[in-house]
PDB file of C-alpha atoms in Angstrom:
ATOM      1  CA  UNK A 695     121.552  49.854 105.503  1.00  0.00           C
ATOM      2  CA  UNK A 696     120.005  52.850 103.739  1.00  0.00           C
ATOM      3  CA  UNK A 697     118.250  52.415 100.373  1.00  0.00           C
ATOM      4  CA  UNK A 698     120.751  54.655  98.602  1.00  0.00           C
ATOM      5  CA  UNK A 699     123.654  52.516  99.824  1.00  0.00           C
ATOM      6  CA  UNK A 700     121.892  49.356  98.634  1.00  0.00           C
ATOM      7  CA  UNK A 701     121.319  50.898  95.207  1.00  0.00           C
ATOM      8  CA  UNK A 702     124.970  51.932  94.954  1.00  0.00           C
ATOM      9  CA  UNK A 703     126.047  48.379  95.768  1.00  0.00           C
ATOM     10  CA  UNK A 704     124.007  46.849  92.941  1.00  0.00           C
ATOM     11  CA  UNK A 705     125.988  45.405  90.049  1.00  0.00           C
ATOM     12  CA  UNK A 706     125.744  47.443  86.858  1.00  0.00           C
ATOM     13  CA  UNK A 707     123.475  45.923  84.230  1.00  0.00           C
ATOM     14  CA  UNK A 708     124.155  47.241  80.728  1.00  0.00           C
ATOM     15  CA  UNK A 709     120.681  46.435  79.414  1.00  0.00           C
ATOM     16  CA  UNK A 710     118.717  47.186  82.587  1.00  0.00           C
ATOM     17  CA  UNK A 711     120.378  50.208  84.216  1.00  0.00           C
ATOM     18  CA  UNK A 712     117.899  50.792  87.056  1.00  0.00           C
ATOM     19  CA  UNK A 713     116.301  47.467  88.040  1.00  0.00           C
ATOM     20  CA  UNK A 714     115.114  48.772  91.427  1.00  0.00           C
ATOM     21  CA  UNK A 715     113.190  51.614  89.777  1.00  0.00           C
ATOM     22  CA  UNK A 716     111.598  49.291  87.208  1.00  0.00           C
ATOM     23  CA  UNK A 717     110.606  46.713  89.829  1.00  0.00           C
ATOM     24  CA  UNK A 718     112.891  43.913  88.619  1.00  0.00           C
ATOM     25  CA  UNK A 719     114.417  43.968  92.105  1.00  0.00           C
ATOM     26  CA  UNK A 720     112.587  44.720  95.304  1.00  0.00           C
ATOM     27  CA  UNK A 721     114.062  45.877  98.580  1.00  0.00           C
ATOM     28  CA  UNK A 722     112.985  43.867 101.621  1.00  0.00           C
ATOM     29  CA  UNK A 723     113.056  44.838 105.297  1.00  0.00           C
ATOM     30  CA  UNK A 724     114.236  41.402 106.389  1.00  0.00           C
ATOM     31  CA  UNK A 725     116.995  39.475 104.634  1.00  0.00           C
ATOM     32  CA  UNK A 726     116.225  36.534 102.382  1.00  0.00           C
ATOM     33  CA  UNK A 727     118.611  33.758 101.391  1.00  0.00           C
ATOM     34  CA  UNK A 728     119.579  33.603  97.715  1.00  0.00           C
ATOM     35  CA  UNK A 729     118.672  30.219  96.220  1.00  0.00           C
ATOM     36  CA  UNK A 730     121.846  30.298  94.141  1.00  0.00           C
ATOM     37  CA  UNK A 731     124.704  31.375  96.431  1.00  0.00           C
ATOM     38  CA  UNK A 732     123.093  30.869  99.841  1.00  0.00           C
ATOM     39  CA  UNK A 733     123.958  34.392 101.038  1.00  0.00           C
ATOM     40  CA  UNK A 734     121.502  36.740 102.706  1.00  0.00           C
ATOM     41  CA  UNK A 735     120.192  39.643 100.651  1.00  0.00           C
ATOM     42  CA  UNK A 736     117.885  42.596 101.210  1.00  0.00           C
ATOM     43  CA  UNK A 737     117.443  43.106  97.458  1.00  0.00           C
ATOM     44  CA  UNK A 738     115.772  40.236  95.628  1.00  0.00           C
ATOM     45  CA  UNK A 739     114.831  39.584  92.052  1.00  0.00           C
ATOM     46  CA  UNK A 740     111.098  39.829  91.329  1.00  0.00           C
ATOM     47  CA  UNK A 741     110.804  39.486  87.535  1.00  0.00           C
ATOM     48  CA  UNK A 742     110.541  36.337  85.371  1.00  0.00           C
ATOM     49  CA  UNK A 743     113.078  33.545  85.375  1.00  0.00           C
ATOM     50  CA  UNK A 744     112.462  30.760  82.886  1.00  0.00           C
ATOM     51  CA  UNK A 745     113.609  27.418  84.294  1.00  0.00           C
ATOM     52  CA  UNK A 746     112.303  23.922  84.923  1.00  0.00           C
ATOM     53  CA  UNK A 747     112.783  24.520  88.651  1.00  0.00           C
ATOM     54  CA  UNK A 748     110.698  27.055  90.526  1.00  0.00           C
ATOM     55  CA  UNK A 749     113.164  29.467  92.109  1.00  0.00           C
ATOM     56  CA  UNK A 750     112.052  32.091  94.625  1.00  0.00           C
ATOM     57  CA  UNK A 751     115.043  34.303  95.494  1.00  0.00           C
ATOM     58  CA  UNK A 752     118.054  35.529  93.547  1.00  0.00           C
ATOM     59  CA  UNK A 753     120.472  38.183  94.694  1.00  0.00           C
ATOM     60  CA  UNK A 754     121.667  40.748  92.123  1.00  0.00           C
ATOM     61  CA  UNK A 755     125.221  39.357  92.116  1.00  0.00           C
ATOM     62  CA  UNK A 756     124.142  35.852  91.057  1.00  0.00           C
ATOM     63  CA  UNK A 757     122.275  37.347  88.107  1.00  0.00           C
ATOM     64  CA  UNK A 758     125.126  39.675  87.090  1.00  0.00           C
ATOM     65  CA  UNK A 759     127.809  36.983  87.170  1.00  0.00           C
ATOM     66  CA  UNK A 760     125.623  34.416  85.365  1.00  0.00           C
ATOM     67  CA  UNK A 761     125.691  31.873  88.186  1.00  0.00           C
ATOM     68  CA  UNK A 762     121.891  31.860  88.651  1.00  0.00           C
ATOM     69  CA  UNK A 763     121.200  31.050  84.994  1.00  0.00           C
ATOM     70  CA  UNK A 764     124.001  28.483  84.916  1.00  0.00           C
ATOM     71  CA  UNK A 765     123.099  26.696  88.167  1.00  0.00           C
ATOM     72  CA  UNK A 766     119.392  26.409  87.346  1.00  0.00           C
ATOM     73  CA  UNK A 767     119.733  26.119  83.544  1.00  0.00           C
ATOM     74  CA  UNK A 768     117.458  29.114  83.103  1.00  0.00           C
ATOM     75  CA  UNK A 769     116.994  32.402  81.319  1.00  0.00           C
ATOM     76  CA  UNK A 770     115.929  35.884  82.388  1.00  0.00           C
ATOM     77  CA  UNK A 771     114.652  36.688  78.892  1.00  0.00           C
ATOM     78  CA  UNK A 772     113.185  34.336  76.297  1.00  0.00           C
ATOM     79  CA  UNK A 773     115.690  34.226  73.428  1.00  0.00           C
ATOM     80  CA  UNK A 774     112.851  34.134  70.886  1.00  0.00           C
ATOM     81  CA  UNK A 775     111.219  37.278  72.295  1.00  0.00           C
ATOM     82  CA  UNK A 776     113.864  39.800  71.291  1.00  0.00           C
ATOM     83  CA  UNK A 777     114.763  41.871  68.274  1.00  0.00           C
ATOM     84  CA  UNK A 778     117.733  40.413  66.427  1.00  0.00           C
ATOM     85  CA  UNK A 779     121.382  41.314  66.999  1.00  0.00           C
ATOM     86  CA  UNK A 780     124.356  39.742  65.229  1.00  0.00           C
ATOM     87  CA  UNK A 781     126.681  39.315  68.232  1.00  0.00           C
ATOM     88  CA  UNK A 782     125.907  36.145  70.205  1.00  0.00           C
ATOM     89  CA  UNK A 783     127.825  37.488  73.235  1.00  0.00           C
ATOM     90  CA  UNK A 784     125.292  40.332  73.506  1.00  0.00           C
ATOM     91  CA  UNK A 785     122.422  37.846  73.394  1.00  0.00           C
ATOM     92  CA  UNK A 786     124.074  35.754  76.108  1.00  0.00           C
ATOM     93  CA  UNK A 787     124.524  38.821  78.321  1.00  0.00           C
ATOM     94  CA  UNK A 788     120.850  39.748  77.912  1.00  0.00           C
ATOM     95  CA  UNK A 789     119.448  36.266  78.464  1.00  0.00           C
ATOM     96  CA  UNK A 790     121.747  34.950  81.200  1.00  0.00           C
ATOM     97  CA  UNK A 791     123.078  38.023  83.055  1.00  0.00           C
ATOM     98  CA  UNK A 792     120.416  40.748  82.791  1.00  0.00           C
ATOM     99  CA  UNK A 793     117.346  41.081  85.025  1.00  0.00           C
ATOM    100  CA  UNK A 794     114.140  40.854  83.037  1.00  0.00           C
ATOM    101  CA  UNK A 795     110.920  42.796  83.450  1.00  0.00           C
ATOM    102  CA  UNK A 796     107.293  41.792  83.998  1.00  0.00           C
ATOM    103  CA  UNK A 797     104.932  42.136  81.046  1.00  0.00           C
ATOM    104  CA  UNK A 798     101.264  41.343  80.535  1.00  0.00           C
ATOM    105  CA  UNK A 799     101.621  38.508  78.019  1.00  0.00           C
ATOM    106  CA  UNK A 800     105.207  37.938  76.978  1.00  0.00           C
ATOM    107  CA  UNK A 801     108.128  40.222  77.680  1.00  0.00           C
ATOM    108  CA  UNK A 802     109.938  41.360  74.548  1.00  0.00           C
ATOM    109  CA  UNK A 803     113.348  43.068  74.421  1.00  0.00           C
ATOM    110  CA  UNK A 804     114.017  45.726  71.803  1.00  0.00           C
ATOM    111  CA  UNK A 805     117.281  46.247  69.919  1.00  0.00           C
ATOM    112  CA  UNK A 806     118.712  49.076  67.815  1.00  0.00           C
ATOM    113  CA  UNK A 807     122.102  49.732  66.198  1.00  0.00           C
ATOM    114  CA  UNK A 808     122.738  45.957  66.303  1.00  0.00           C
ATOM    115  CA  UNK A 809     122.671  45.862  70.112  1.00  0.00           C
ATOM    116  CA  UNK A 810     120.007  45.393  72.734  1.00  0.00           C
ATOM    117  CA  UNK A 811     118.543  48.542  74.196  1.00  0.00           C
ATOM    118  CA  UNK A 812     118.453  49.565  77.845  1.00  0.00           C
ATOM    119  CA  UNK A 813     115.089  48.873  79.455  1.00  0.00           C
ATOM    120  CA  UNK A 814     113.876  52.048  81.204  1.00  0.00           C
ATOM    121  CA  UNK A 815     110.471  50.975  82.541  1.00  0.00           C
ATOM    122  CA  UNK A 816     106.762  51.172  81.919  1.00  0.00           C
ATOM    123  CA  UNK A 817     105.187  54.095  80.034  1.00  0.00           C
ATOM    124  CA  UNK A 818     101.931  55.229  78.554  1.00  0.00           C
ATOM    125  CA  UNK A 819     101.027  57.730  75.863  1.00  0.00           C
ATOM    126  CA  UNK A 820     100.903  60.478  78.498  1.00  0.00           C
ATOM    127  CA  UNK A 821     104.480  59.829  79.644  1.00  0.00           C
ATOM    128  CA  UNK A 822     105.758  59.602  76.063  1.00  0.00           C
ATOM    129  CA  UNK A 823     104.304  63.050  75.367  1.00  0.00           C
ATOM    130  CA  UNK A 824     105.674  64.472  78.636  1.00  0.00           C
ATOM    131  CA  UNK A 825     109.136  63.161  77.748  1.00  0.00           C
ATOM    132  CA  UNK A 826     108.813  64.662  74.235  1.00  0.00           C
ATOM    133  CA  UNK A 827     109.476  61.277  72.603  1.00  0.00           C
ATOM    134  CA  UNK A 828     105.937  60.527  71.366  1.00  0.00           C
ATOM    135  CA  UNK A 829     106.743  61.002  67.655  1.00  0.00           C
ATOM    136  CA  UNK A 830     110.156  59.360  68.074  1.00  0.00           C
ATOM    137  CA  UNK A 831     108.691  56.061  69.272  1.00  0.00           C
ATOM    138  CA  UNK A 832     106.098  56.083  66.489  1.00  0.00           C
ATOM    139  CA  UNK A 833     108.930  56.337  63.938  1.00  0.00           C
ATOM    140  CA  UNK A 834     109.773  52.650  64.327  1.00  0.00           C
ATOM    141  CA  UNK A 835     109.356  50.136  61.500  1.00  0.00           C
ATOM    142  CA  UNK A 836     109.402  47.234  63.959  1.00  0.00           C
ATOM    143  CA  UNK A 837     106.401  48.502  65.956  1.00  0.00           C
ATOM    144  CA  UNK A 838     103.244  47.141  64.356  1.00  0.00           C
ATOM    145  CA  UNK A 839     100.424  49.376  63.124  1.00  0.00           C
ATOM    146  CA  UNK A 840      98.008  48.286  65.873  1.00  0.00           C
ATOM    147  CA  UNK A 841     100.451  49.233  68.627  1.00  0.00           C
ATOM    148  CA  UNK A 842     101.160  52.566  66.926  1.00  0.00           C
ATOM    149  CA  UNK A 843      97.431  53.295  66.757  1.00  0.00           C
ATOM    150  CA  UNK A 844      96.981  52.446  70.455  1.00  0.00           C
ATOM    151  CA  UNK A 845      99.789  54.883  71.292  1.00  0.00           C
ATOM    152  CA  UNK A 846      98.312  57.604  69.049  1.00  0.00           C
ATOM    153  CA  UNK A 847      94.800  57.157  70.475  1.00  0.00           C
ATOM    154  CA  UNK A 848      96.036  57.325  74.077  1.00  0.00           C
ATOM    155  CA  UNK A 849      95.031  53.736  74.915  1.00  0.00           C
ATOM    156  CA  UNK A 850      98.532  52.923  76.192  1.00  0.00           C
ATOM    157  CA  UNK A 851      98.678  53.735  79.904  1.00  0.00           C
ATOM    158  CA  UNK A 852     101.373  52.996  82.432  1.00  0.00           C
ATOM    159  CA  UNK A 853      99.904  50.338  84.713  1.00  0.00           C
ATOM    160  CA  UNK A 854      96.842  49.930  82.488  1.00  0.00           C
ATOM    161  CA  UNK A 855      95.396  47.124  80.398  1.00  0.00           C
ATOM    162  CA  UNK A 856      97.495  48.263  77.436  1.00  0.00           C
ATOM    163  CA  UNK A 857     101.004  48.849  78.743  1.00  0.00           C
ATOM    164  CA  UNK A 858     104.031  50.384  77.065  1.00  0.00           C
ATOM    165  CA  UNK A 859     107.589  49.339  77.904  1.00  0.00           C
ATOM    166  CA  UNK A 860     110.276  51.915  77.145  1.00  0.00           C
ATOM    167  CA  UNK A 861     113.741  51.125  75.787  1.00  0.00           C
ATOM    168  CA  UNK A 862     116.621  53.338  74.707  1.00  0.00           C
ATOM    169  CA  UNK A 863     119.406  52.561  72.258  1.00  0.00           C
ATOM    170  CA  UNK A 864     122.793  52.500  73.974  1.00  0.00           C
ATOM    171  CA  UNK A 865     124.511  53.860  70.869  1.00  0.00           C
ATOM    172  CA  UNK A 866     122.343  56.544  69.232  1.00  0.00           C
ATOM    173  CA  UNK A 867     119.889  57.249  72.084  1.00  0.00           C
ATOM    174  CA  UNK A 868     116.716  56.484  70.092  1.00  0.00           C
ATOM    175  CA  UNK A 869     113.723  55.536  72.221  1.00  0.00           C
ATOM    176  CA  UNK A 870     111.668  52.455  71.330  1.00  0.00           C
ATOM    177  CA  UNK A 871     108.605  50.918  72.928  1.00  0.00           C
ATOM    178  CA  UNK A 872     107.050  47.506  73.170  1.00  0.00           C
ATOM    179  CA  UNK A 873     103.283  47.476  73.690  1.00  0.00           C
ATOM    180  CA  UNK A 874     101.448  44.613  75.388  1.00  0.00           C
ATOM    181  CA  UNK A 875      97.905  44.096  76.649  1.00  0.00           C
ATOM    182  CA  UNK A 876      96.281  41.937  79.278  1.00  0.00           C
TER     183      UNK A 876
END
C-alpha cells in the first residue's frame, strides 16, 4: 500500500493532526501485530505510553478508540503535564485517545481558549522566524522567562539540545511553544 493511502486511512486525532509527520507513528515495511487488538499494521505508534506493562506496538485505531489505554490501564500523556482546561472530556480525549510526542525530559501539552491545542511538531527559533510566529509565541504568559530568553537568543533548535515543540489553538489559531532541554 502506498504511503499516501496509509496516511488517508489514519484516524483523525483532534489534538495531534499529523502524527506521521511528527514521528508519533512510524511506517514500517513489514507488518507488525498490535499488542491491543492483535491485527497486523504497517503504521505503529512510536511515542510514549505510560503504563505498568511495557507495550511495544499499537495501531492507530486502538489509540483513537481508547482501547489501548483501557486494556493496558495507561496514558499517552501525563495528566499532570498539561495546561489546565475545565472540560474533563477534553482531558480524557488527550490522555487516553491522542498519540503523544517524544520530548527530552517530560512532554507537556499546551492549552488555549480552554481547550488543548493541536501539536504540530518540533521547532527552533529559526523555524519560528521563518513561519512569522516568533513574536507570537513570545507573547505567552505561561512560557517562563528562561524559555523566552532561549528562543530570543536562538538557542532553541529543532533536533538540538534545547528543543521547541509547537502547538496551535484550535479556536483562535494562536501558536504556543513548549521548550525542553536534554
